[in-house]
Coordinates of C-alpha atoms and ligand atoms in Angstrom, one line a residue:
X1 CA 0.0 17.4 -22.9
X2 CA 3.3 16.7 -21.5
X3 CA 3.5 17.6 -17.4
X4 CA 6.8 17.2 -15.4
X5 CA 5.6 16.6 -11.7
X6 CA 7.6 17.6 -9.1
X7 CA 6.8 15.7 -5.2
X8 CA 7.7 17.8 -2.2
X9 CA 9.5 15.3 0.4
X10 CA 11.8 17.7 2.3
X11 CA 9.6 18.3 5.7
X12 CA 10.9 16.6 8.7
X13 CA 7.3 16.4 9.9
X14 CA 8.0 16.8 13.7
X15 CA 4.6 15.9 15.0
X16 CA 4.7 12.8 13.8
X17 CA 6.9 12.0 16.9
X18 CA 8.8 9.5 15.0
X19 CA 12.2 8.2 13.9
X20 CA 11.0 7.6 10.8
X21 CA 10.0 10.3 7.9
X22 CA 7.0 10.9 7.9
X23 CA 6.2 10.7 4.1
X24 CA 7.4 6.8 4.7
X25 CA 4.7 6.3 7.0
X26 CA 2.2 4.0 5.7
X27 CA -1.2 4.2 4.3
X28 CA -3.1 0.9 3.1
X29 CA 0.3 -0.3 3.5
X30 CA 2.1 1.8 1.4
X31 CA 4.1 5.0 2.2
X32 CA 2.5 8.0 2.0
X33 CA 4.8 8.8 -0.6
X34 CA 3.8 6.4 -2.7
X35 CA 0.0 7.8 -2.5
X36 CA 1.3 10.8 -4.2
X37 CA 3.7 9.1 -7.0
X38 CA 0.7 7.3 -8.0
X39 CA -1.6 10.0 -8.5
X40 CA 1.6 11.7 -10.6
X41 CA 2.2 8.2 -12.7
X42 CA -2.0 8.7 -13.7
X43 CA -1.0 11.7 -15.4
X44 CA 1.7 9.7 -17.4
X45 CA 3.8 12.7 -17.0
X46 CA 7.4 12.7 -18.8
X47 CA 9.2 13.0 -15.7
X48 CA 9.0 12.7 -12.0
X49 CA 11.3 14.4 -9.5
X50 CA 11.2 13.9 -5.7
X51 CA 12.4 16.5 -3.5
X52 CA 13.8 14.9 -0.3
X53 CA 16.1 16.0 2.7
X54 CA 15.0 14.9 6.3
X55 CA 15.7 10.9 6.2
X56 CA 16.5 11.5 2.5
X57 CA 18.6 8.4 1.6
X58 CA 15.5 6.1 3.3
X59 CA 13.0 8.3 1.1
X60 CA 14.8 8.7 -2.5
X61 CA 15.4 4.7 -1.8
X62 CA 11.1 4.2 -1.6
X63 CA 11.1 6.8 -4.5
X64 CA 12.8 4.8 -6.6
X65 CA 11.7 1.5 -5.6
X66 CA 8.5 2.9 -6.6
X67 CA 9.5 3.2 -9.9
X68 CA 12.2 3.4 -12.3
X69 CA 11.2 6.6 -14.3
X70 CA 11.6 8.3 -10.4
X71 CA 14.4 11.0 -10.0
X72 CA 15.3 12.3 -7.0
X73 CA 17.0 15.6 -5.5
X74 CA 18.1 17.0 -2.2
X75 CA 16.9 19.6 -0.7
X76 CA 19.8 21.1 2.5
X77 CA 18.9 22.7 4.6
X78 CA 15.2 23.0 3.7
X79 CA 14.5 26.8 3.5
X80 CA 10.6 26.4 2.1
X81 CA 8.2 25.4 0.2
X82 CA 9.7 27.6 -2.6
X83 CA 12.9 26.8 -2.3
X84 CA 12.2 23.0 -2.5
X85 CA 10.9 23.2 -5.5
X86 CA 13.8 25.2 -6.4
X87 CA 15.9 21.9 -6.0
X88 CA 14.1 20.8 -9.2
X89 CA 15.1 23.7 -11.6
X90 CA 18.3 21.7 -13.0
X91 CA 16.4 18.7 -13.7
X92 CA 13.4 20.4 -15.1
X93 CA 13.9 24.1 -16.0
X94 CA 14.1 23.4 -20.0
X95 CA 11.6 20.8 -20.0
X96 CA 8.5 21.6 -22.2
X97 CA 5.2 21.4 -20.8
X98 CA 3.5 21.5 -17.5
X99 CA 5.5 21.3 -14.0
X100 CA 2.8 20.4 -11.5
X101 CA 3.7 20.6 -7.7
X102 CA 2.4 17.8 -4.9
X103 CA 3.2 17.5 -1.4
X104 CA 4.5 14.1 -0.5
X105 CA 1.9 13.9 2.9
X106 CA -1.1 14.4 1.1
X107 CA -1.9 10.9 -0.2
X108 CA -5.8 11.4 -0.6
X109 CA -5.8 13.7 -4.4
X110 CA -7.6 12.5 -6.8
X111 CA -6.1 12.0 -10.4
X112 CA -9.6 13.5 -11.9
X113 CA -8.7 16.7 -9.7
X114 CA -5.3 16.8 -11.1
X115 CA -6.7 16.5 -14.8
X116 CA -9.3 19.7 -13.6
X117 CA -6.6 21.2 -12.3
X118 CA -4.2 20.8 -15.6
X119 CA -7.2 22.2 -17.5
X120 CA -7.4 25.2 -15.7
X121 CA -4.2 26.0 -17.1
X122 CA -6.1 27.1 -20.4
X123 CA -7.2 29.9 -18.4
X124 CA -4.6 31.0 -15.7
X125 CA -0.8 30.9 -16.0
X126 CA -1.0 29.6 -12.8
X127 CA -3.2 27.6 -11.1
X128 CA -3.6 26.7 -7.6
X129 CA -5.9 23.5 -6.4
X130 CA -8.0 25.3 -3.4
X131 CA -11.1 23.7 -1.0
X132 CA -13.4 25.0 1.9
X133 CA -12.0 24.0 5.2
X134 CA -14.5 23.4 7.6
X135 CA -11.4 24.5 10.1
X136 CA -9.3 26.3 8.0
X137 CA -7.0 26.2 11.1
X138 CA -3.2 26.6 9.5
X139 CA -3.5 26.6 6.2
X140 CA -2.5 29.2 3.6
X141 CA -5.9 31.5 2.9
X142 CA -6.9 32.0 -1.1
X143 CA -7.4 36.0 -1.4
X144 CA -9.9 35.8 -4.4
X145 CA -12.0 38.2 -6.6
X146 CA -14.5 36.9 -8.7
X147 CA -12.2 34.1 -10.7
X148 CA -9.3 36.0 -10.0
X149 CA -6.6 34.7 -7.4
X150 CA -5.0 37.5 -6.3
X151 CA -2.8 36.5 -3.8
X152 CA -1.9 33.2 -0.9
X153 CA -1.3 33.9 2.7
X154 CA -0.1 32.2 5.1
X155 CA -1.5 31.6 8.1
X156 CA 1.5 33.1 10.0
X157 CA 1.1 36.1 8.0
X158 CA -2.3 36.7 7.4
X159 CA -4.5 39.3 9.4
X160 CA -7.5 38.7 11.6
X161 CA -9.8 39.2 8.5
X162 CA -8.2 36.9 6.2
X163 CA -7.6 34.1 9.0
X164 CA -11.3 34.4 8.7
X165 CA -11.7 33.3 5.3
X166 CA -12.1 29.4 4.6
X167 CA -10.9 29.7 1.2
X168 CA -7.1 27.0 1.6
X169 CA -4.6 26.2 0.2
X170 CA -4.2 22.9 -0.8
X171 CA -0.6 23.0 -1.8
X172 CA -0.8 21.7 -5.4
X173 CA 0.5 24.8 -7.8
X174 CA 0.7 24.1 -11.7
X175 CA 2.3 26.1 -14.2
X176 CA 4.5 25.7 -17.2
X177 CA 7.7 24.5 -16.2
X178 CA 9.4 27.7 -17.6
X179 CA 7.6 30.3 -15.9
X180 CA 7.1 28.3 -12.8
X181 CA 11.4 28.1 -12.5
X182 CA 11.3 31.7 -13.3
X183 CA 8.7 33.0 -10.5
X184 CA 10.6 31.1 -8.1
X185 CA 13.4 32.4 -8.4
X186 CA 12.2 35.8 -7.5
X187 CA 10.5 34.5 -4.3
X188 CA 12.0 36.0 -1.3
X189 CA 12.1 34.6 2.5
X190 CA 10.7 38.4 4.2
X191 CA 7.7 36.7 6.1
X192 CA 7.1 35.7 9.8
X193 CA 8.8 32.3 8.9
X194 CA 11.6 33.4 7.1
X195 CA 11.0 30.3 4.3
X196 CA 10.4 30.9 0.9
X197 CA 7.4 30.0 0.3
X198 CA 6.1 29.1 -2.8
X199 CA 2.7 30.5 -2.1
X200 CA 4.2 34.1 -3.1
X201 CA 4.4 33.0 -6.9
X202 CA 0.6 33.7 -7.4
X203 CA 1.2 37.2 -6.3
X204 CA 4.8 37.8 -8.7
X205 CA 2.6 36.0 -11.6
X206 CA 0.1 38.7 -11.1
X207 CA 3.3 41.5 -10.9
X208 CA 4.1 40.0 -14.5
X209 CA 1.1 40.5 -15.8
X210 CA 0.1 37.0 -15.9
X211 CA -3.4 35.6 -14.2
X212 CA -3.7 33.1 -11.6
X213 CA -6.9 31.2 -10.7
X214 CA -8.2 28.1 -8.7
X215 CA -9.8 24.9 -9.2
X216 CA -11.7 23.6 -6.2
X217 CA -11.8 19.9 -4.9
X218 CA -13.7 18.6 -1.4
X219 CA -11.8 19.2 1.6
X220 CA -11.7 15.1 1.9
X221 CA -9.0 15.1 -1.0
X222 CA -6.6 17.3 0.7
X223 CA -6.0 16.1 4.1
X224 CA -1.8 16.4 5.1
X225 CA -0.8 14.0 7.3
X226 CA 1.2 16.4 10.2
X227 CA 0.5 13.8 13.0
X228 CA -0.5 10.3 13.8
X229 CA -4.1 11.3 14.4
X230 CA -4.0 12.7 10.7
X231 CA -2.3 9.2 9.7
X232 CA -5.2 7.4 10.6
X233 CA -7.8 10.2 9.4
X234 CA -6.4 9.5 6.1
X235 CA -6.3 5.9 6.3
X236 CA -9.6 6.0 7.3
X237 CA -10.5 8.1 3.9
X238 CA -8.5 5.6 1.7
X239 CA -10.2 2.4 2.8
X240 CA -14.0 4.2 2.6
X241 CA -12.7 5.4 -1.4
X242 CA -11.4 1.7 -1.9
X243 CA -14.5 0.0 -0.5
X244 CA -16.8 1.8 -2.6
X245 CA -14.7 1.4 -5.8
X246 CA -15.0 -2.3 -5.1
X247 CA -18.6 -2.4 -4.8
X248 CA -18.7 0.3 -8.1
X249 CA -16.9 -2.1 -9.7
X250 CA -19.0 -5.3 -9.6
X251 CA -17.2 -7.0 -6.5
X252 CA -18.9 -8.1 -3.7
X253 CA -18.2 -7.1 -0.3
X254 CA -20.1 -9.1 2.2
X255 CA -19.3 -6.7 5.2
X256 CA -17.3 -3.8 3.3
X257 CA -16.1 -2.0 6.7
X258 CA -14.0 -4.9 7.8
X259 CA -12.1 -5.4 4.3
X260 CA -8.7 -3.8 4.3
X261 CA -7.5 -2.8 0.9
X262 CA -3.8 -1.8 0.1
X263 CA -2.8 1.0 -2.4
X264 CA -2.1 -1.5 -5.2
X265 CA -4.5 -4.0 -4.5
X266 CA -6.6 -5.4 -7.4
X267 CA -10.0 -7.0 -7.4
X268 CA -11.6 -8.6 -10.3
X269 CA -15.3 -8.3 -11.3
X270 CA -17.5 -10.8 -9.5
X271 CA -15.2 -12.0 -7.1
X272 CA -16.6 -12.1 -3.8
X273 CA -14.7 -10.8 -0.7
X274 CA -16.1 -12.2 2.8
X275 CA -15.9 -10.0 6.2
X276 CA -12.4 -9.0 7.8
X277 CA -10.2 -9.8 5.2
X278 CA -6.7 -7.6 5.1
X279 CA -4.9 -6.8 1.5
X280 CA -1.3 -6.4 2.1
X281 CA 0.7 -5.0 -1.0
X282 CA 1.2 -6.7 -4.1
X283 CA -2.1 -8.6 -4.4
X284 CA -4.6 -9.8 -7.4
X285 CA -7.5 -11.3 -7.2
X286 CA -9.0 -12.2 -10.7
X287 CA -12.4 -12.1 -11.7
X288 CA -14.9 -15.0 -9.8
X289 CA -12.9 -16.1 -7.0
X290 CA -14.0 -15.9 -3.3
X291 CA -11.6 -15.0 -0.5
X292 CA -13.9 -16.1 2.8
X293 CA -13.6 -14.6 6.0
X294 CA -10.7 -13.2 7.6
X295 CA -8.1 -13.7 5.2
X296 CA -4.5 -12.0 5.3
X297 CA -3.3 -11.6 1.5
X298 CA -0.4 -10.5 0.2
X299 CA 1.9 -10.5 -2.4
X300 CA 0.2 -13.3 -3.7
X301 CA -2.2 -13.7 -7.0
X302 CA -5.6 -15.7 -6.8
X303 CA -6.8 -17.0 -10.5
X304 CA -10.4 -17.2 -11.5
X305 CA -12.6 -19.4 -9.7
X306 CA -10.5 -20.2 -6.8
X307 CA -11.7 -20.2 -3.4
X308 CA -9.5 -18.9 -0.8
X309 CA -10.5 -19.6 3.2
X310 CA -11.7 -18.6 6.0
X311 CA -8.7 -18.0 7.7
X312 CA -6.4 -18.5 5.2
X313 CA -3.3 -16.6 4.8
X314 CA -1.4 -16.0 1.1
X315 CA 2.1 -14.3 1.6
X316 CA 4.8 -13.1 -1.0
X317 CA 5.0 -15.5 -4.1
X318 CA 1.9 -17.5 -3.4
X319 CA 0.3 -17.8 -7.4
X320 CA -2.8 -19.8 -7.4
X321 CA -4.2 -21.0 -10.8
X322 CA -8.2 -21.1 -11.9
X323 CA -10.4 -23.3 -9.8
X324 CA -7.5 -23.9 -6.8
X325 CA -8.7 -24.5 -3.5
X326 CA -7.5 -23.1 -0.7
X327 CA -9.3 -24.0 2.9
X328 CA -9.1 -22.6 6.9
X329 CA -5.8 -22.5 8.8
X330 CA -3.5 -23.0 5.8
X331 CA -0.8 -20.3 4.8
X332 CA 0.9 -20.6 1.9
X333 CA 4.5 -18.7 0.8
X334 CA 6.4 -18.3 -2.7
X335 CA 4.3 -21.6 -4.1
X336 CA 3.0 -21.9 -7.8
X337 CA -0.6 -24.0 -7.3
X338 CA -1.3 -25.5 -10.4
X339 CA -5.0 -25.4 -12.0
X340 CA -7.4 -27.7 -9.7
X341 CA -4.9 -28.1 -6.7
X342 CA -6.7 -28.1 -3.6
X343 CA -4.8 -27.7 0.1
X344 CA -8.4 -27.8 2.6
X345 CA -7.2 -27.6 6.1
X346 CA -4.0 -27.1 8.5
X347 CA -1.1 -27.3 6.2
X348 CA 1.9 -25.1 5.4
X349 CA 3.3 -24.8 1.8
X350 CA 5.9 -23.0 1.3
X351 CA 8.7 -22.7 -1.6
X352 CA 7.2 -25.3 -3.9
X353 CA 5.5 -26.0 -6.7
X354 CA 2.4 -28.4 -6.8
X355 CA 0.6 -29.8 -10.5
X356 CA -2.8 -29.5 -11.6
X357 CA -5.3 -31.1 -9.6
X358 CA -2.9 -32.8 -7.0
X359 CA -4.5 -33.1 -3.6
X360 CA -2.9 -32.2 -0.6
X361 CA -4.2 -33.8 2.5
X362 CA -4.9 -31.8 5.9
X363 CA -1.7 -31.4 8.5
X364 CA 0.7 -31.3 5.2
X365 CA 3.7 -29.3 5.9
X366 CA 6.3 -29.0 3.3
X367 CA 9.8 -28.7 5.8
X368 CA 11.6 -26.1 3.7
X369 CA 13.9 -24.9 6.3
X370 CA 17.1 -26.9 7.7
X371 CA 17.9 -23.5 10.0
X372 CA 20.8 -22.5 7.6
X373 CA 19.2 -22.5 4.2
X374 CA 15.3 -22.8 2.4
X375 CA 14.6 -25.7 -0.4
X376 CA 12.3 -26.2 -2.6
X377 CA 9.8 -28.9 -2.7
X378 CA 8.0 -30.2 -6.0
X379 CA 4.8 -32.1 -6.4
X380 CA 3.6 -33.4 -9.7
X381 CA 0.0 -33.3 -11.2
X382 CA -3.1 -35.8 -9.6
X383 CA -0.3 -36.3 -7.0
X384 CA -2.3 -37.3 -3.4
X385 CA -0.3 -36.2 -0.4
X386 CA -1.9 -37.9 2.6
X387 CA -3.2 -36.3 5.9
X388 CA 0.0 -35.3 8.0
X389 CA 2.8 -35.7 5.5
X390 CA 5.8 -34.1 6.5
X391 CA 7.6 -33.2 3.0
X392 CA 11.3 -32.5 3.8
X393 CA 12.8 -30.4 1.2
X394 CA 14.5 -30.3 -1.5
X395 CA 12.1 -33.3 -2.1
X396 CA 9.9 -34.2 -5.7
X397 CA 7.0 -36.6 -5.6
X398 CA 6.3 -37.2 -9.0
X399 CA 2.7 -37.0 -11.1
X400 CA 0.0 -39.5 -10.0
X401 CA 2.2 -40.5 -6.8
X402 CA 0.9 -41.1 -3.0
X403 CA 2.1 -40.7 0.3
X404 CA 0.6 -42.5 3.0
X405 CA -0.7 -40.3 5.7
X406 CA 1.8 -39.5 8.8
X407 CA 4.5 -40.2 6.4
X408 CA 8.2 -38.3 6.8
X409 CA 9.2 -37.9 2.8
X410 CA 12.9 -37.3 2.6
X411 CA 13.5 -39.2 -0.5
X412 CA 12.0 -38.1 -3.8
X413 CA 8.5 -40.3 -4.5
X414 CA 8.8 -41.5 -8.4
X415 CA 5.5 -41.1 -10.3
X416 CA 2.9 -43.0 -9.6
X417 CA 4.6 -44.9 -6.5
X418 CA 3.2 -45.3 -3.1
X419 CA 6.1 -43.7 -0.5
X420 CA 5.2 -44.9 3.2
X421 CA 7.5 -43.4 5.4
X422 CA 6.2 -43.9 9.0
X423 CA 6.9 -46.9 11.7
X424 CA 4.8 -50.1 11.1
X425 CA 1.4 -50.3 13.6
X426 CA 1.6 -52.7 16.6
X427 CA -1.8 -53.8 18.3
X428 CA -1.7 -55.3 21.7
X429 CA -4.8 -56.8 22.6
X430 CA -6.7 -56.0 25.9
X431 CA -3.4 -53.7 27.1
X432 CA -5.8 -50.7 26.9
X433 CA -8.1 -51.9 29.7
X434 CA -5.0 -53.3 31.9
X435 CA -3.5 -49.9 31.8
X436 CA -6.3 -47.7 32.8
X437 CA -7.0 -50.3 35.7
X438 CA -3.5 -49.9 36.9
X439 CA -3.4 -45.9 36.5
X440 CA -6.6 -45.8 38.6
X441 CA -5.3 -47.5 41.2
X442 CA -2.0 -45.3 42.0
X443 CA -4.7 -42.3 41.7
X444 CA -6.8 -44.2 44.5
X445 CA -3.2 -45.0 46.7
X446 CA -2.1 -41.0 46.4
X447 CA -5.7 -40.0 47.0
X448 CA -5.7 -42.0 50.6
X449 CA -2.2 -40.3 51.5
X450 CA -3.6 -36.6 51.3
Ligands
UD1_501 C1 1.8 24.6 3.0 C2 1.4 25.8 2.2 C3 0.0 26.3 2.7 C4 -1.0 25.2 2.5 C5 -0.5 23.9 3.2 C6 -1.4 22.7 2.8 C7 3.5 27.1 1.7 C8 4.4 28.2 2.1 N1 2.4 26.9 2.5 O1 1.9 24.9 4.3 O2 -0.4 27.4 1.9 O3 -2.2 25.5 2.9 O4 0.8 23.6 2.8 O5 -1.0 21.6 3.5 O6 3.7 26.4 0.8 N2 8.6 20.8 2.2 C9 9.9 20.6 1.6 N3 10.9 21.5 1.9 C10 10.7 22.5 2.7 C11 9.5 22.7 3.3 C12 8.4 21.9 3.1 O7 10.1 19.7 0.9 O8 11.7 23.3 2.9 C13 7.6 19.9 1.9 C14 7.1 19.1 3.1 O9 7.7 17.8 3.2 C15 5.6 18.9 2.8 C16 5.3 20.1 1.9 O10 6.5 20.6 1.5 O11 5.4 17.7 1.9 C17 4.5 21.2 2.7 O12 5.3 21.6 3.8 P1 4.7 22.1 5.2 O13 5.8 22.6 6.0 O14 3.9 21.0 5.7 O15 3.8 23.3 4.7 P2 2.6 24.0 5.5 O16 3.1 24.9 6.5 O17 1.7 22.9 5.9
CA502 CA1 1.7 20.6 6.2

């Protein structure tokens, strides 16, 4: 079936209270507008079209960032739901198929819900994706009979007896691209908001002749983010859906309300994910490995069998191979980590690349920063980097080499050479013993002058 999908990204969402849009506020660190261009890329639809206008450069720049196959319009001024969609019509009017509508602040849809709702479109010409509000509050009222959808009104609009119905609408319309164009074009702005509002199509399909129906999905799916309280609501949603998919999906979550997924985050079967551990974007962890208590990933990918933590953090470009071990109060930053490598305690590592089963010693810090510019630092494989070696980049210390613990490496280390870069030890016997003596006497003097 081929479907077009068309975001709606216009709104300037004023109770937000914010200078930034609102659909580029995030949830599980992503913007809400990336919530809904994921549900649309599940459909695999032929085309994609974003609707922006408040903060529209800053949104059709995350649009596209998102993906490739993203194309963006402006909607100015923004006259309605309606007339948004409108904005499409030159992109999309001939296209065959489907033309599905979403609203960029409604991240929580599921992609089954959208398939239900594309199936629907067997029966109706137009279909509308409708829930039970426990408060229908605002939201547009479904005027039903039987399986008929007769008509959508808005809240503004709507009489005392049909504010009392808790029939909503959720905002997502499908049709065939043709005849959706073609309804809205005849939609006119005569209401109590003077917008065009794409709700009235349901009642000009039923004009033509043409039946209109709904497809019901829990209330839980449809929650619009309008304000911050909403922002969190939803948040809230995403991470109980993500935790349980975890679990349904054979990973282990030792305390599941303190783990912190992100839209894109990927878990492998078996792994095991300890308490209060936070996904930022970009991150994969591969079948069997364990990521220990409170962890901060992100960007970074963790390869069977390794072992990440406690307290560890992974940023961007941090790629750990099978069995690598990664232990407490060590963050690592655009480093590859070879099969075997293992980093246990205290140590920084960041832009370099470290061989298979090399062994970094606690305190390690790999200095890739002169202030100006980054370098890269390079370790070979079975390499043994002593306790507290300051690596001063761009530095290589070849396979099977050592450094001698405290050691300042500024030269590259050949392979399989010791590199001892630290002052010689000098012993003084009995100096210890003189020194405290002496120290405890001043103390005694300065106590006698108070
Ligand atoms: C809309 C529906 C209402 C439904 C509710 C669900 C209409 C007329 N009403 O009302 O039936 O119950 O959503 O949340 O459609 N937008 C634009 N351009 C515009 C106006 C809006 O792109 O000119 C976008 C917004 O960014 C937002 C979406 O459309 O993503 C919905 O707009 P909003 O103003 O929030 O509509 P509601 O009044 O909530
Ligand atoms: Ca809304």
């Amino acid at each position: 079936m081929q479907v077009s999908v068309i975001v709606l990204a216009a709104g300037q969402g004023t109770r937000m209270n914010s200078d930034t849009p609102k659909v580029l506020h995030h949830v599980a660190a992503a913007p809400l507008l990336h919530h809904a261009l994921a549900t649309a890329h599940h459909l695999e639809p032929s085309r994609i079209v974003v609707v922006t206008g408040h903060g529209g450069e800053a949104v059709a720049t995350s649009a596209t960032s998102y993906s490739e196959m993203v194309e963006t319009v402006v909607q100015d001024p923004q006259l309605g739901t309606a007339h948004a969609v409108a904005q499409a019509a030159p992109l999309l009017a001939d296209e065959a198929g489907e033309a599905i509508v979403l609203y960029a602040d409604t991240p929580l849809i599921r992609e089954e819900t959208l398939r239900a709702v594309l199936d629907a479109r067997a029966r109706h010409a137009v279909v509308i994706l409708g829930f039970h509000a426990k408060d229908p509050g605002r939201y547009g009222r479904l005027l039903t009979q039987g399986e008929e959808l007769l008509a959508i009104r808005e809240f503004k609009d709507a009489t005392p007896e049909e504010r009392a119905i808790t029939l909503c609408n959720s905002g997502v319309v499908c049709a065939e691209a043709k005849t959706l164009f073609s309804l809205i074009s005849e939609v006119k702005n005569d209401n109590a908001a003077q917008e065009y509002y794409l709700t009235d199509i349901v009642e000009l399909a039923r004009k033509r002749g043409l039946s209109a129906g709904v497809v019901l999905c829990p209330e839980a799916e449809t929650l619009g983010v309008n304000t911050r309280a909403q922002l969190a609501e939803a948040e809230t949603a995403f991470q109980a859906r993500a935790r349980a998919e975890a679990l349904e999906n054979g990973v282990t979550l030792t305390a599941p309300d303190t783990v912190f997924f992100a839209l894109d985050t990927h878990i492998g079967r078996d792994a095991i994910i300890g308490p209060n551990v936070l996904f930022g974007p970009g991150v994969t962890v591969e079948s069997g490995a364990e990521i220990k208590g409170f962890c901060h990933l992100e960007g970074c990918h963790v390869s069977r069998g390794a072992t990440v933590g406690p307290f560890a953090r992974l940023r961007p470009g941090a790629e750990l191979a099978e069995d690598v071990h990664v232990g407490n109060f060590v963050e690592i930053k655009n480093a590859i980590l070879d099969e075997g490598v293992k980093v246990g305690h205290l140590t920084y590592i960041g832009d370099a690349s470290i061989g298979e089963h090399t062994n970094i010693g606690a305190g390690t810090v790999t200095c890739n920063y002169d202030g100006v510019m980054k370098h890269r630092t390079t370790i070979g494989k079975r390499a043994f980097i002593g306790s507290d070696t300051m690596l001063v980049a761009p530095v290589t210390v070849g396979d099977g080499a050592l450094t001698a613990s405290g050691s300042v490496i500024t030269e590259d280390v050949p392979a399989e050479a010791v590199a001892i870069g630290r002052a010689r030890q000098v012993t003084k016997a009995g100096l210890a013993t003189r020194m405290f003596e002496k120290l405890k006497a001043i103390k005694a003097t300065k106590a006698k002058g108070h």
